[in-house]
Short mmCIF file of C-alpha atoms and ligand atoms in Angstrom, two decimals:
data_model
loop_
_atom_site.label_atom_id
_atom_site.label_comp_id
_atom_site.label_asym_id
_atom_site.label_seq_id
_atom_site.Cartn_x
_atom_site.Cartn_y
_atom_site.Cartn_z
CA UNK Y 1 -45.11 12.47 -26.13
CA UNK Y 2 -44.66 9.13 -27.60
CA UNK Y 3 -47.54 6.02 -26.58
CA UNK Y 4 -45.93 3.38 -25.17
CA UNK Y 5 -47.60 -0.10 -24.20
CA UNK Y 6 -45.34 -2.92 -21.96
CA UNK Y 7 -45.95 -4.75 -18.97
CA UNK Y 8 -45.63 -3.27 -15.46
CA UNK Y 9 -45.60 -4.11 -11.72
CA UNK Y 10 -48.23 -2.06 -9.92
CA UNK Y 11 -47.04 -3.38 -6.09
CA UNK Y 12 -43.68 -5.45 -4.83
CA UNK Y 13 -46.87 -8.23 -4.80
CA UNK Y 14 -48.50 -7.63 -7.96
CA UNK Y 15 -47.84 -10.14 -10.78
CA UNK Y 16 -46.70 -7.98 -14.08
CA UNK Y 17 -49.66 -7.11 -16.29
CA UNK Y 18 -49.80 -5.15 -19.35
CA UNK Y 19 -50.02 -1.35 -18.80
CA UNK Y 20 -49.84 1.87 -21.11
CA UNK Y 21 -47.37 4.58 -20.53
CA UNK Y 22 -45.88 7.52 -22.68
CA UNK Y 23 -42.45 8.44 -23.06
CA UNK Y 24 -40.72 12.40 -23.75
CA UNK Y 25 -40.44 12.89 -27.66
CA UNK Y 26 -36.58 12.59 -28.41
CA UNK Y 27 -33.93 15.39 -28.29
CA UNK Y 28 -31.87 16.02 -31.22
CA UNK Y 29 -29.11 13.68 -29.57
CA UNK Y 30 -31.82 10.76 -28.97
CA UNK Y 31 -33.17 7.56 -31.22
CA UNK Y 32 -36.52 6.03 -30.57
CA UNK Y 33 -36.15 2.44 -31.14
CA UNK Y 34 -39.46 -0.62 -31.75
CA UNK Y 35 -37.88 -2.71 -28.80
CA UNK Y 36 -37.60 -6.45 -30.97
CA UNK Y 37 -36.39 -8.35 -28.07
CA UNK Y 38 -35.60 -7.98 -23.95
CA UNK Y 39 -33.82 -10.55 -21.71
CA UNK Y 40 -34.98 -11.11 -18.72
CA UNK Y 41 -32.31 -10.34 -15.81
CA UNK Y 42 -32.76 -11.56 -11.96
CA UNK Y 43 -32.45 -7.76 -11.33
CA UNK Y 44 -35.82 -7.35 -12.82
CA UNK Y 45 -37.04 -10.11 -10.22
CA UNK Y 46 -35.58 -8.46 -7.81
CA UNK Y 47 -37.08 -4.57 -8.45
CA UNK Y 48 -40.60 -5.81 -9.65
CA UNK Y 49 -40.54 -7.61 -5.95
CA UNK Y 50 -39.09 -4.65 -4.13
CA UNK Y 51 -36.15 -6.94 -2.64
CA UNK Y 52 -33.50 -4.35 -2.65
CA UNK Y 53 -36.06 -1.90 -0.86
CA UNK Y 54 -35.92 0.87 -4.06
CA UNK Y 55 -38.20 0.34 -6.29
CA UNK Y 56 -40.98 3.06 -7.90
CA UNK Y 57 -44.33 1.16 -9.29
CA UNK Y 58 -45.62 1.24 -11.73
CA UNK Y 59 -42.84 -0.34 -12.41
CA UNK Y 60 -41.87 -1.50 -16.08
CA UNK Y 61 -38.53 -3.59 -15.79
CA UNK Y 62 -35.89 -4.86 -18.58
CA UNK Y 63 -32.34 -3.64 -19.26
CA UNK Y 64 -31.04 -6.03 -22.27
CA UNK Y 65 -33.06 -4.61 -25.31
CA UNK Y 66 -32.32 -4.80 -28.78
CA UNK Y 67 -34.69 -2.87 -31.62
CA UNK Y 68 -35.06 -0.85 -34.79
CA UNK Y 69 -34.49 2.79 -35.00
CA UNK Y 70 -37.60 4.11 -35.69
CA UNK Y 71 -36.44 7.92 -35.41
CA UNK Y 72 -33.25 9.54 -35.44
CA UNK Y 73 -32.77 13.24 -33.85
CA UNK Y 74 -30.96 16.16 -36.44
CA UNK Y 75 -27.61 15.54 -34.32
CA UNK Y 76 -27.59 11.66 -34.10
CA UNK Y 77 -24.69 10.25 -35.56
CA UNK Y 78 -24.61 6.45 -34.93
CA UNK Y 79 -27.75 5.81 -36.27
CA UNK Y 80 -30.08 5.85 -39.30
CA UNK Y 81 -33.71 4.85 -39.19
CA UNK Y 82 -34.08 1.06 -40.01
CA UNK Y 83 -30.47 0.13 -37.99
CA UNK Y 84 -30.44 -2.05 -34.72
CA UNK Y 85 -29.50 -0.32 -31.75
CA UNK Y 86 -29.40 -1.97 -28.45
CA UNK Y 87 -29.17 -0.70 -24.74
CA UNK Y 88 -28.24 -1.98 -21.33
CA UNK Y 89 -28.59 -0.90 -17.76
CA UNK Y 90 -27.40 3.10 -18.23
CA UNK Y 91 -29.63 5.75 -20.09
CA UNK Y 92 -27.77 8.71 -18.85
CA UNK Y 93 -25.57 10.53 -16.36
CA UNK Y 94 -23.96 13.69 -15.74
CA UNK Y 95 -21.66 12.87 -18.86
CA UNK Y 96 -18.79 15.57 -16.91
CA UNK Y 97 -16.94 13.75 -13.97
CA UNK Y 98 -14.20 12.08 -14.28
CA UNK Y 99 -16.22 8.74 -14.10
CA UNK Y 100 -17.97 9.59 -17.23
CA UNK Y 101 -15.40 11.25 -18.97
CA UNK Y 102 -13.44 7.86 -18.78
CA UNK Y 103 -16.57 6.66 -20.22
CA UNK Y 104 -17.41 4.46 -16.61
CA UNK Y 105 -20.56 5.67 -16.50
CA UNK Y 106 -21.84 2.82 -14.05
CA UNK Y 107 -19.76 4.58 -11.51
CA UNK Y 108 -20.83 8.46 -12.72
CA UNK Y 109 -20.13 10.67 -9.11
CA UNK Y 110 -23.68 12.46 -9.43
CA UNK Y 111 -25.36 8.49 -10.23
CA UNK Y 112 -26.13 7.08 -13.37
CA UNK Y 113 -29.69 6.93 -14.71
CA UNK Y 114 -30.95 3.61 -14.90
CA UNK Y 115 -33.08 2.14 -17.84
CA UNK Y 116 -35.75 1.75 -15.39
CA UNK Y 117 -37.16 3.61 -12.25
CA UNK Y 118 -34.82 6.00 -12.19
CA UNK Y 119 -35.51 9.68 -12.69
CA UNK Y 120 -35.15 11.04 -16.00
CA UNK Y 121 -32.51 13.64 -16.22
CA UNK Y 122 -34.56 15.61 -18.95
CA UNK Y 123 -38.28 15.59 -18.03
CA UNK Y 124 -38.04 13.76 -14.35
CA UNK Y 125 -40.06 11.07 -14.80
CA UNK Y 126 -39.57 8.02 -13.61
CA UNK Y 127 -37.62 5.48 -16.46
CA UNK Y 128 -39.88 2.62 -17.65
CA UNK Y 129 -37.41 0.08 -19.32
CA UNK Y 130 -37.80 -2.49 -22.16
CA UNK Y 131 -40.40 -5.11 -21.27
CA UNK Y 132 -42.43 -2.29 -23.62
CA UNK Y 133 -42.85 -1.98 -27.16
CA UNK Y 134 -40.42 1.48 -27.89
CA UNK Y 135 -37.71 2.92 -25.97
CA UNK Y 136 -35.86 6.71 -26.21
CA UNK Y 137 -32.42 7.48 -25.21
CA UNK Y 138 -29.35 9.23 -26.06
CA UNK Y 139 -27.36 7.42 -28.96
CA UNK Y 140 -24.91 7.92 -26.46
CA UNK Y 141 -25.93 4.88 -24.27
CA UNK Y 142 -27.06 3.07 -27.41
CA UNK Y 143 -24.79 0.64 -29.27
CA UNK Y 144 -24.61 -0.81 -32.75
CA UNK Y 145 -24.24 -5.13 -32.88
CA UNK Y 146 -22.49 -7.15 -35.45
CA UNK Y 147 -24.62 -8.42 -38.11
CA UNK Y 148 -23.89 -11.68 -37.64
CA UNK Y 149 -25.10 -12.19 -34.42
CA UNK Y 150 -28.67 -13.47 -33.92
CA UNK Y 151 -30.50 -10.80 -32.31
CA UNK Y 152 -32.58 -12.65 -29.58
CA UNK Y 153 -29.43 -13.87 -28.20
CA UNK Y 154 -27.74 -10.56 -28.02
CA UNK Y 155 -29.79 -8.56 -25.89
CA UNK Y 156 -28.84 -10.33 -22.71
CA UNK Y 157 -25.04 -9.29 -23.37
CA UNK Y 158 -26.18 -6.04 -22.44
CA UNK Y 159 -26.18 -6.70 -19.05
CA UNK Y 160 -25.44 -9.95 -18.09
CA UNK Y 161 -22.47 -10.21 -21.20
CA UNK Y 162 -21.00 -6.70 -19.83
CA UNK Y 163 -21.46 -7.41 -16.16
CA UNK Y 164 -19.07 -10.89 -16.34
CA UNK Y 165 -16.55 -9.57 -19.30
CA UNK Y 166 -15.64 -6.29 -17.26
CA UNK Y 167 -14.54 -7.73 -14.20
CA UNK Y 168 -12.86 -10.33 -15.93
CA UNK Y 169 -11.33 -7.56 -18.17
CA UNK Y 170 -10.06 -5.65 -15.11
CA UNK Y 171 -8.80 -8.67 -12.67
CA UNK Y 172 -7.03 -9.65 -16.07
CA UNK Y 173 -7.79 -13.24 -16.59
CA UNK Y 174 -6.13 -14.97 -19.38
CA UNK Y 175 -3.91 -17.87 -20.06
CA UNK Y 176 -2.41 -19.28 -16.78
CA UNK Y 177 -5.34 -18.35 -14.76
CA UNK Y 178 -7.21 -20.84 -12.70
CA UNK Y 179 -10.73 -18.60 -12.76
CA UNK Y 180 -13.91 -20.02 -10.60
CA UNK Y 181 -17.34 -18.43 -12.01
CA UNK Y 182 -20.22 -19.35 -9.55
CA UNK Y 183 -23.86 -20.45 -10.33
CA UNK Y 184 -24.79 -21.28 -14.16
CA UNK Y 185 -27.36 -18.93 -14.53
CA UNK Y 186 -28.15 -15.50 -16.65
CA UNK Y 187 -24.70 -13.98 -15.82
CA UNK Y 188 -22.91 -17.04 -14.91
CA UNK Y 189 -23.11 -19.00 -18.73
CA UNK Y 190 -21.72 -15.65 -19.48
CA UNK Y 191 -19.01 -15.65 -17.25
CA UNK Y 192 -18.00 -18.69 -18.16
CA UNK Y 193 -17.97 -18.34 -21.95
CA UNK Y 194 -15.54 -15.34 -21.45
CA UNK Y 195 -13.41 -16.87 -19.31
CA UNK Y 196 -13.23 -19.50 -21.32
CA UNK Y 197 -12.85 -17.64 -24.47
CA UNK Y 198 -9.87 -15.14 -22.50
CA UNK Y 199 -7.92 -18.35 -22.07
CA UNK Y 200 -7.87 -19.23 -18.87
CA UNK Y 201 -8.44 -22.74 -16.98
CA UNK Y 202 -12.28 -22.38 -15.79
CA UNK Y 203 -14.35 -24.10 -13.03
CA UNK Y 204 -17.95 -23.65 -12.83
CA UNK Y 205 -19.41 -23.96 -9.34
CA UNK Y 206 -23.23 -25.41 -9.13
CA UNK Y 207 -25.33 -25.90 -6.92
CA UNK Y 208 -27.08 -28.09 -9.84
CA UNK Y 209 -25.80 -31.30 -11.58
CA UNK Y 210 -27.84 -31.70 -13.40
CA UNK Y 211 -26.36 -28.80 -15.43
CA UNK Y 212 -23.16 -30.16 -15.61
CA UNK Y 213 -22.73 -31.72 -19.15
CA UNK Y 214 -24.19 -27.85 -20.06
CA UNK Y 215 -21.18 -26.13 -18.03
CA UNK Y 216 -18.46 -28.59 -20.19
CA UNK Y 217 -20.00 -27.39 -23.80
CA UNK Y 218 -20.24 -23.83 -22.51
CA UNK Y 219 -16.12 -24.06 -22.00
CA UNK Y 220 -15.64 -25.35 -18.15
CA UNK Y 221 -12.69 -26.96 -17.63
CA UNK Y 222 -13.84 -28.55 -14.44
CA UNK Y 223 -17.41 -28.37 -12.60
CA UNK Y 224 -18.33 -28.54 -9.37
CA UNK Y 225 -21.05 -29.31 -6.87
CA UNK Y 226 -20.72 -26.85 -4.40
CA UNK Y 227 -22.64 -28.56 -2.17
CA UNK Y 228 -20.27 -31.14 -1.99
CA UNK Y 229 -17.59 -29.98 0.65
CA UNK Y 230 -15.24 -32.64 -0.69
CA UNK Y 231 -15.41 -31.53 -4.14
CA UNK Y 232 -14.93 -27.31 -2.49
CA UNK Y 233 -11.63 -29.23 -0.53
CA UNK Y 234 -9.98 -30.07 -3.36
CA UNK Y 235 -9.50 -26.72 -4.77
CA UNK Y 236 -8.66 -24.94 -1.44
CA UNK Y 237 -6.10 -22.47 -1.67
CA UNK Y 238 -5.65 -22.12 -5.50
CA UNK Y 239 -7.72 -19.88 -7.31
CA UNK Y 240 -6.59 -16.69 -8.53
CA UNK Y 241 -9.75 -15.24 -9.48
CA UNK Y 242 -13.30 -16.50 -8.66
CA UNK Y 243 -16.51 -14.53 -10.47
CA UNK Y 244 -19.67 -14.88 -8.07
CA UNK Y 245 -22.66 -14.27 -9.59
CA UNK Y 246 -25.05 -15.74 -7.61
CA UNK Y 247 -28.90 -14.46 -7.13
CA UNK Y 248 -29.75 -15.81 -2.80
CA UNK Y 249 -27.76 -15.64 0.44
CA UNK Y 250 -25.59 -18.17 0.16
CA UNK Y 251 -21.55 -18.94 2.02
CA UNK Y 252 -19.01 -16.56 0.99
CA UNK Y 253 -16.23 -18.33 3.20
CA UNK Y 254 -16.54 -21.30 0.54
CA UNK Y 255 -15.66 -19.56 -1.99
CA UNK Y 256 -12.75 -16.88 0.06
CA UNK Y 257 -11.04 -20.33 1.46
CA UNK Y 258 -10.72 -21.52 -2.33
CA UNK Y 259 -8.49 -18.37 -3.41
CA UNK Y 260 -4.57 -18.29 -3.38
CA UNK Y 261 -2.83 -15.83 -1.40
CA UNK Y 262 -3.09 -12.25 -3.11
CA UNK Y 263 -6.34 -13.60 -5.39
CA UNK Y 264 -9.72 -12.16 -5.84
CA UNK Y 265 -13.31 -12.72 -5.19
CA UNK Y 266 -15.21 -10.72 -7.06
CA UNK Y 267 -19.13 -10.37 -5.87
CA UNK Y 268 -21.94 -9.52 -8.85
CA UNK Y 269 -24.17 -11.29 -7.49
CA UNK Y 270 -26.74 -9.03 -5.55
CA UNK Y 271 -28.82 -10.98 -2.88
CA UNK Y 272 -31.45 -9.15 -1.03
CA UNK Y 273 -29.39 -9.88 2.21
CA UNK Y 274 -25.73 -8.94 2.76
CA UNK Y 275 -23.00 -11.52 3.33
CA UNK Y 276 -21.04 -12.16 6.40
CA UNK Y 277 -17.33 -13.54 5.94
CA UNK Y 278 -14.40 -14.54 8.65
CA UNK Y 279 -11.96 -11.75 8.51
CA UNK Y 280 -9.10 -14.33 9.06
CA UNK Y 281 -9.58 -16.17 5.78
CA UNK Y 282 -8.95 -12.81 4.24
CA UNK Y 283 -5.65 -11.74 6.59
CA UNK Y 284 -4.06 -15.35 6.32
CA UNK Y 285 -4.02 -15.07 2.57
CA UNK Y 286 -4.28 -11.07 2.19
CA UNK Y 287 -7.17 -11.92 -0.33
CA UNK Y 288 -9.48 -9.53 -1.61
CA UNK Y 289 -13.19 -9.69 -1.66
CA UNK Y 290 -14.47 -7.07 -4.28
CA UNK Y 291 -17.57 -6.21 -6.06
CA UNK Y 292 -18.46 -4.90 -9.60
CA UNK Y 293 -21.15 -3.18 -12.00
CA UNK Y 294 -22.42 -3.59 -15.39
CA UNK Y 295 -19.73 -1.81 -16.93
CA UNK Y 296 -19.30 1.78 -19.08
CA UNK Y 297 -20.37 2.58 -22.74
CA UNK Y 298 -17.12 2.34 -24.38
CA UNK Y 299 -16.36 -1.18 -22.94
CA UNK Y 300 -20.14 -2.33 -23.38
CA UNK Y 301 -19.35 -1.67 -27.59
CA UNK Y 302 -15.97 -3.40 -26.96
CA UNK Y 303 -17.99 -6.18 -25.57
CA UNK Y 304 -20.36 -6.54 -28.39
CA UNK Y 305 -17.78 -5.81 -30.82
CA UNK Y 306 -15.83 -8.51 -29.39
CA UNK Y 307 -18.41 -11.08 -29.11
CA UNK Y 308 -18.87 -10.43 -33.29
CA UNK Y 309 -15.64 -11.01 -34.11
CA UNK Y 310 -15.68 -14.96 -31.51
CA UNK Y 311 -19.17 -15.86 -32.44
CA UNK Y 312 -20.67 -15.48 -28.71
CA UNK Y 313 -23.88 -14.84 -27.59
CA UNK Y 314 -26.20 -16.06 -24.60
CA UNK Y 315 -27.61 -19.28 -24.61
CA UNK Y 316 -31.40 -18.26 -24.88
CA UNK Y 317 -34.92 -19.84 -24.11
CA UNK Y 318 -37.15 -17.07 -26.08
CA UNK Y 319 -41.02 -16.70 -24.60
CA UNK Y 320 -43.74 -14.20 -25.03
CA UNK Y 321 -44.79 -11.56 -23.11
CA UNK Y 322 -47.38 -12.88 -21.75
CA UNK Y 323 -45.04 -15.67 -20.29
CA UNK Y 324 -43.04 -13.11 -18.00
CA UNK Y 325 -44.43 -14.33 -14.34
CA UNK Y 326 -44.14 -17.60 -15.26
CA UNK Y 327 -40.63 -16.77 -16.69
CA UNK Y 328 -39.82 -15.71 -13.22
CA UNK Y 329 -40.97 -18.16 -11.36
CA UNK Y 330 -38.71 -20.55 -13.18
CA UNK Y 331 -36.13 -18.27 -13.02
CA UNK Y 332 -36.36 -18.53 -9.02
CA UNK Y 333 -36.08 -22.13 -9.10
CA UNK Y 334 -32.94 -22.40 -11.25
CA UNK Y 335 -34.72 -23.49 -14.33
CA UNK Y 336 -34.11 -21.26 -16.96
CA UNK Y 337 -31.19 -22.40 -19.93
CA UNK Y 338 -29.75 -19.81 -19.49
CA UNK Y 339 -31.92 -16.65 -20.42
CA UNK Y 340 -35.26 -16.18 -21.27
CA UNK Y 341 -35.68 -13.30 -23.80
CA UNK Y 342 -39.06 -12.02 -24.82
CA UNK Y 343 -40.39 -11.79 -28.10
CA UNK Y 344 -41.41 -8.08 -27.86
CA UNK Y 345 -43.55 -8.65 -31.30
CA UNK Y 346 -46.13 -10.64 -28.91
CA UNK Y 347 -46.88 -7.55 -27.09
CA UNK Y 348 -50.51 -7.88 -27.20
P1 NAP K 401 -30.05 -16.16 -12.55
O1 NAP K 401 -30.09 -16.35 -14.02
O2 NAP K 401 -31.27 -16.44 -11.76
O3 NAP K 401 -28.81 -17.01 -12.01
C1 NAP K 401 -28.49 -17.07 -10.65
C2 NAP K 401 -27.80 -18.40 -10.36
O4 NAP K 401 -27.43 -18.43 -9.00
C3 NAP K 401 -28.69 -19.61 -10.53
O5 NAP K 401 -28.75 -20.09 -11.83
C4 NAP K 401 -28.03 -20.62 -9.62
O6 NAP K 401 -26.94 -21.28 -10.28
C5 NAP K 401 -27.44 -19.76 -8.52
N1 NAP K 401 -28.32 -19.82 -7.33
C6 NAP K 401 -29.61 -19.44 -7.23
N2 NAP K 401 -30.07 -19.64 -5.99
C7 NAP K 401 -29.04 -20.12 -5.29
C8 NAP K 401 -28.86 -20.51 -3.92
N3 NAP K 401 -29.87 -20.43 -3.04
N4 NAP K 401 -27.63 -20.98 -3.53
C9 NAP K 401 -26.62 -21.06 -4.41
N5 NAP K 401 -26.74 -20.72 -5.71
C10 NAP K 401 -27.92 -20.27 -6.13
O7 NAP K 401 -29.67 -14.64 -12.19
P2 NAP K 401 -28.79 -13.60 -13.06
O8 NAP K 401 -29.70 -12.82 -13.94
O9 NAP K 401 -27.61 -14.28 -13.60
O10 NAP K 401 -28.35 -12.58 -11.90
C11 NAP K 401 -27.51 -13.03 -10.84
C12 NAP K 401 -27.39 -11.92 -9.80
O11 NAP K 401 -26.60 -10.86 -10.34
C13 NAP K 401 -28.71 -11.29 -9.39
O12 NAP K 401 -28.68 -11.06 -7.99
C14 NAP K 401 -28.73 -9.98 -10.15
O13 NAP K 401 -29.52 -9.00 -9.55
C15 NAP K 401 -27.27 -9.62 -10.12
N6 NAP K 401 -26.82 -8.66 -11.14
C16 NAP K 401 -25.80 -7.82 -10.83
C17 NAP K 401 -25.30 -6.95 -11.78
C18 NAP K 401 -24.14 -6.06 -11.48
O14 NAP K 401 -23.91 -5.07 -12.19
N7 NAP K 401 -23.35 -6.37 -10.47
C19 NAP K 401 -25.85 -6.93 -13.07
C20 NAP K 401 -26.87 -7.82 -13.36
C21 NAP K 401 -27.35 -8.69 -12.40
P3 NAP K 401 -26.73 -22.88 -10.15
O15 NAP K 401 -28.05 -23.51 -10.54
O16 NAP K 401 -25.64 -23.14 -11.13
O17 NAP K 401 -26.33 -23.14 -8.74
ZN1 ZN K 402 -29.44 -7.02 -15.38
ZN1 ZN K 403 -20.89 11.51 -14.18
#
């Protein structure tokens, strides 16, 4: 067994606090990695509180980690001790449906195994994910990042950067597109920087001006206040592809009524309570309201790869551990520009 220290959730009420853990030695197929740096996701917010009613204390969140190989099992093949590896949302899965033989492991038929409180297929414990100062998994669900990119500002690609380029990979947006990415936050900046970067003509929906001048150097083409049902008027009727990656319950019909007939609004965003919608905004433009997750291990390298060769990473505040509550309390009031990352190396 290998120590571990990181910080855990011991109740959907309890603050984080540090907490010591081990994790399984690694199989000839695994890495260990020294976790350098993990982003902090609204998903994490959302599991250490217990909001989507399936969480497992102690609970030791984060799912965008980037670190140092510290050990290499006899069959690894990516990696050699002293390279970066990083790893998202997925640890593991049944690796034989068709799912995961496509390499879409986020949709594997027997479940994927997520980076944290999630069964372990080898030992069954339950996953404790990178707000800690190692990690083990499978080079499989590992991935190598360009050197040029600064490492702080990678890790949050691995979830929110795949969970914003794979839908926008798969609805095809690209020059001639009129794409709508809603809320500026963790996903959203990412969102937008792909869209922007694929080409097409971007709007960023806010519910904050104040971040406005942000969403113009990020790569909007327009922004608006979506509290402003003027400004949501204006573009009725002519999206063909709108991104919502909003965190709290908020009106789907604003965004449905803004499509054009045959477009496509795509939900990441994962509230704690389900949306309603009018049925006849969808019939009267046969529009499609669809959903989407993380994304598979093949297209999360494609990602990274792809964000070496354009020079994009998040836009990052970095903090130390000890920071993490009040991290997400800032988080919760839209205050964060536009990921915090922590400093692993301030794990006390
Ligand atoms: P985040 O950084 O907190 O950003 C959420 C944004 O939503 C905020 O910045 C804000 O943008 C907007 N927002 C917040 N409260 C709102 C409200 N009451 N009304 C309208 N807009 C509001 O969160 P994140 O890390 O990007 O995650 C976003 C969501 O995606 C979370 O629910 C998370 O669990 C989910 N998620 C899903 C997947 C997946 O695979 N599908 C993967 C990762 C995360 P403005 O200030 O611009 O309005
Ligand atoms: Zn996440
Ligand atoms: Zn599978």
């Amino acid at each position: 067994m290998t120590a571990s220290k990181g910080y855990a959730a011991l109740s959907a009420q309890s603050a984080l606090a540090p907490f010591s853990f081990t994790r399984r030695d690694p199989l000839a197929t695994d890495i260990a990695i020294q976790v350098l740096y993990c982003g902090v996701c609204h998903s994490d917010l959302h599991m250490a509180r217990n909001e989507w009613g399936q969480s497992v204390y102690p609970l030791v969140p984060g799912h965008e980690i980037v670190g140092r190989v510290t050990a290499a099992g006899s069959a690894v093949t990516k990696f050699k001790v002293g390279d970066i590896a990083a790893v998202g949302v997925i640890v593991d899965s049944c690796r034989h449906c068709a799912p995961c033989q496509r390499g879409e492991e986020q949709f594997c038929n027997e479940g994927a195994t997520l980076t944290y409180a999630a069964p372990d297929r080898v030992d069954g414990s339950i996953t404790m994910g990178g707000y800690a100062s190692n990690y083990v998994v499978d080079e499989r669900f590992a991935h190598t990042v360009p050197a040029n990119l600064n490492l702080a500002a990678v890790a949050p690609l691995l979830c929110a950067g795949i969970t914003t380029y794979s839908p926008l990979r798969h609805w095809k947006v690209g020059p001639g597109k009129k794409v709508g990415i809603v809320g500026l936050g963790g996903l959203g900046h990412m969102g937008l920087k792909f869209a922007h970067s694929f080409g097409a003509h971007v709007v960023q929906f806010t519910t904050s001006l104040r971040k406005k001048e942000d969403a113009l150097r990020l790569g909007a083409d327009e922004v608006v206040l979506s509290t402003d049902p003027q400004a949501m008027k204006a573009h009725a009727g002519s999206f063909d592809f709108i991104l919502d990656a909003v965190s709290a319950p908020h009106s789907i019909d604003d965004y449905v009524t803004l499509l054009k007939q045959d477009g496509t609004l795509t939900l990441v965003g994962l509230p704690d309570v389900p949306p309603t919608f009018s049925v006849f905004n969808l019939i009267t433009k046969r529009v499609s309201i669809a959903g989407s997750m993380i994304g598979g291990m093949p297209e999360t390298q494609e990602m990274l790869d792809y964000c070496g060769q354009h020079n994009i990473v998040s836009d990052v505040e970095v903090v130390r551990m000890d920071q993490i509550n009040e991290a997400f309390e800032r988080m919760l009031k839209q205050d964060v520009k536009y990921r915090f990352v922590i400093d692993m190396r301030t794990l006390a």
